[in-house]
């Protein structure tokens, strides 16, 4: 992956992080693994029903780990993932 791709990937993760942390009480998150080989890929869906908005992002394992390093993000994702 080139350095431009790394920067773009980091901007996407940062954007997801901010959106999750700034999400209202009606925000819903859904995380699921969609591929395991040749590499793990995860689908993250963020819904904001009060504004009629949804965002779906595919993340590799490294990007997901980076996103989940933030305590508030990890807590929100895991709380909704266990529902």
Short mmCIF file of C-alpha atoms in Angstrom, two decimals:
data_model
loop_
_atom_site.label_atom_id
_atom_site.label_comp_id
_atom_site.label_asym_id
_atom_site.label_seq_id
_atom_site.Cartn_x
_atom_site.Cartn_y
_atom_site.Cartn_z
CA UNK A 1 0.00 0.00 0.00
CA UNK A 2 1.41 3.39 -0.97
CA UNK A 3 1.76 6.29 1.44
CA UNK A 4 -1.19 8.07 -0.21
CA UNK A 5 -3.36 5.02 0.52
CA UNK A 6 -2.19 4.98 4.14
CA UNK A 7 -3.14 8.64 4.57
CA UNK A 8 -6.55 8.10 3.01
CA UNK A 9 -7.16 5.03 5.16
CA UNK A 10 -6.25 6.96 8.30
CA UNK A 11 -8.60 9.80 7.33
CA UNK A 12 -11.44 7.29 6.90
CA UNK A 13 -10.76 5.74 10.32
CA UNK A 14 -10.55 9.21 11.91
CA UNK A 15 -13.85 10.18 10.28
CA UNK A 16 -15.54 7.01 11.55
CA UNK A 17 -14.12 7.60 15.03
CA UNK A 18 -15.53 11.14 15.19
CA UNK A 19 -18.89 10.09 13.81
CA UNK A 20 -19.25 7.27 16.36
CA UNK A 21 -18.16 9.43 19.30
CA UNK A 22 -20.45 12.30 18.24
CA UNK A 23 -23.41 10.01 17.56
CA UNK A 24 -26.69 10.63 19.29
CA UNK A 25 -28.66 8.19 21.42
CA UNK A 26 -30.51 6.86 18.36
CA UNK A 27 -27.30 6.03 16.48
CA UNK A 28 -27.00 2.33 15.72
CA UNK A 29 -23.83 0.46 14.85
CA UNK A 30 -23.54 -2.92 13.22
CA UNK A 31 -20.22 -4.69 12.74
CA UNK A 32 -19.75 -8.01 11.02
CA UNK A 33 -16.99 -9.93 9.32
CA UNK A 34 -17.67 -10.38 5.60
CA UNK A 35 -14.44 -12.10 4.46
CA UNK A 36 -11.83 -14.17 6.25
CA UNK A 37 -9.55 -15.04 3.32
CA UNK A 38 -7.33 -13.93 1.72
CA UNK A 39 -7.60 -11.28 4.46
CA UNK A 40 -10.14 -10.35 7.08
CA UNK A 41 -12.60 -7.67 5.98
CA UNK A 42 -15.27 -6.16 8.22
CA UNK A 43 -18.42 -4.22 7.36
CA UNK A 44 -19.30 -1.35 9.70
CA UNK A 45 -22.74 0.18 9.33
CA UNK A 46 -23.62 3.41 11.11
CA UNK A 47 -27.24 4.56 11.09
CA UNK A 48 -28.58 7.89 12.26
CA UNK A 49 -32.36 7.44 11.93
CA UNK A 50 -33.22 10.91 13.25
CA UNK A 51 -31.60 12.46 10.15
CA UNK A 52 -32.25 9.58 7.72
CA UNK A 53 -28.55 8.82 7.30
CA UNK A 54 -26.59 5.59 6.98
CA UNK A 55 -22.95 4.90 6.23
CA UNK A 56 -21.40 1.57 5.33
CA UNK A 57 -17.64 1.17 5.36
CA UNK A 58 -15.47 -1.88 4.67
CA UNK A 59 -12.41 -2.13 6.90
CA UNK A 60 -9.47 -4.48 6.99
CA UNK A 61 -8.31 -5.92 10.31
CA UNK A 62 -5.65 -3.24 10.86
CA UNK A 63 -8.10 -0.38 10.28
CA UNK A 64 -10.65 -1.97 12.61
CA UNK A 65 -8.03 -2.43 15.33
CA UNK A 66 -7.00 1.22 14.91
CA UNK A 67 -10.63 2.34 15.22
CA UNK A 68 -11.25 0.20 18.31
CA UNK A 69 -8.17 1.56 20.12
CA UNK A 70 -10.32 4.51 21.21
CA UNK A 71 -12.15 3.51 24.41
CA UNK A 72 -15.40 5.32 23.60
CA UNK A 73 -15.60 3.78 20.14
CA UNK A 74 -14.82 0.29 21.41
CA UNK A 75 -17.46 0.59 24.14
CA UNK A 76 -20.18 1.75 21.71
CA UNK A 77 -19.37 -0.88 19.09
CA UNK A 78 -19.17 -3.73 21.61
CA UNK A 79 -22.33 -2.61 23.44
CA UNK A 80 -24.37 -2.65 20.25
CA UNK A 81 -22.65 -5.76 18.91
CA UNK A 82 -23.76 -7.72 22.00
CA UNK A 83 -27.43 -6.67 21.68
#
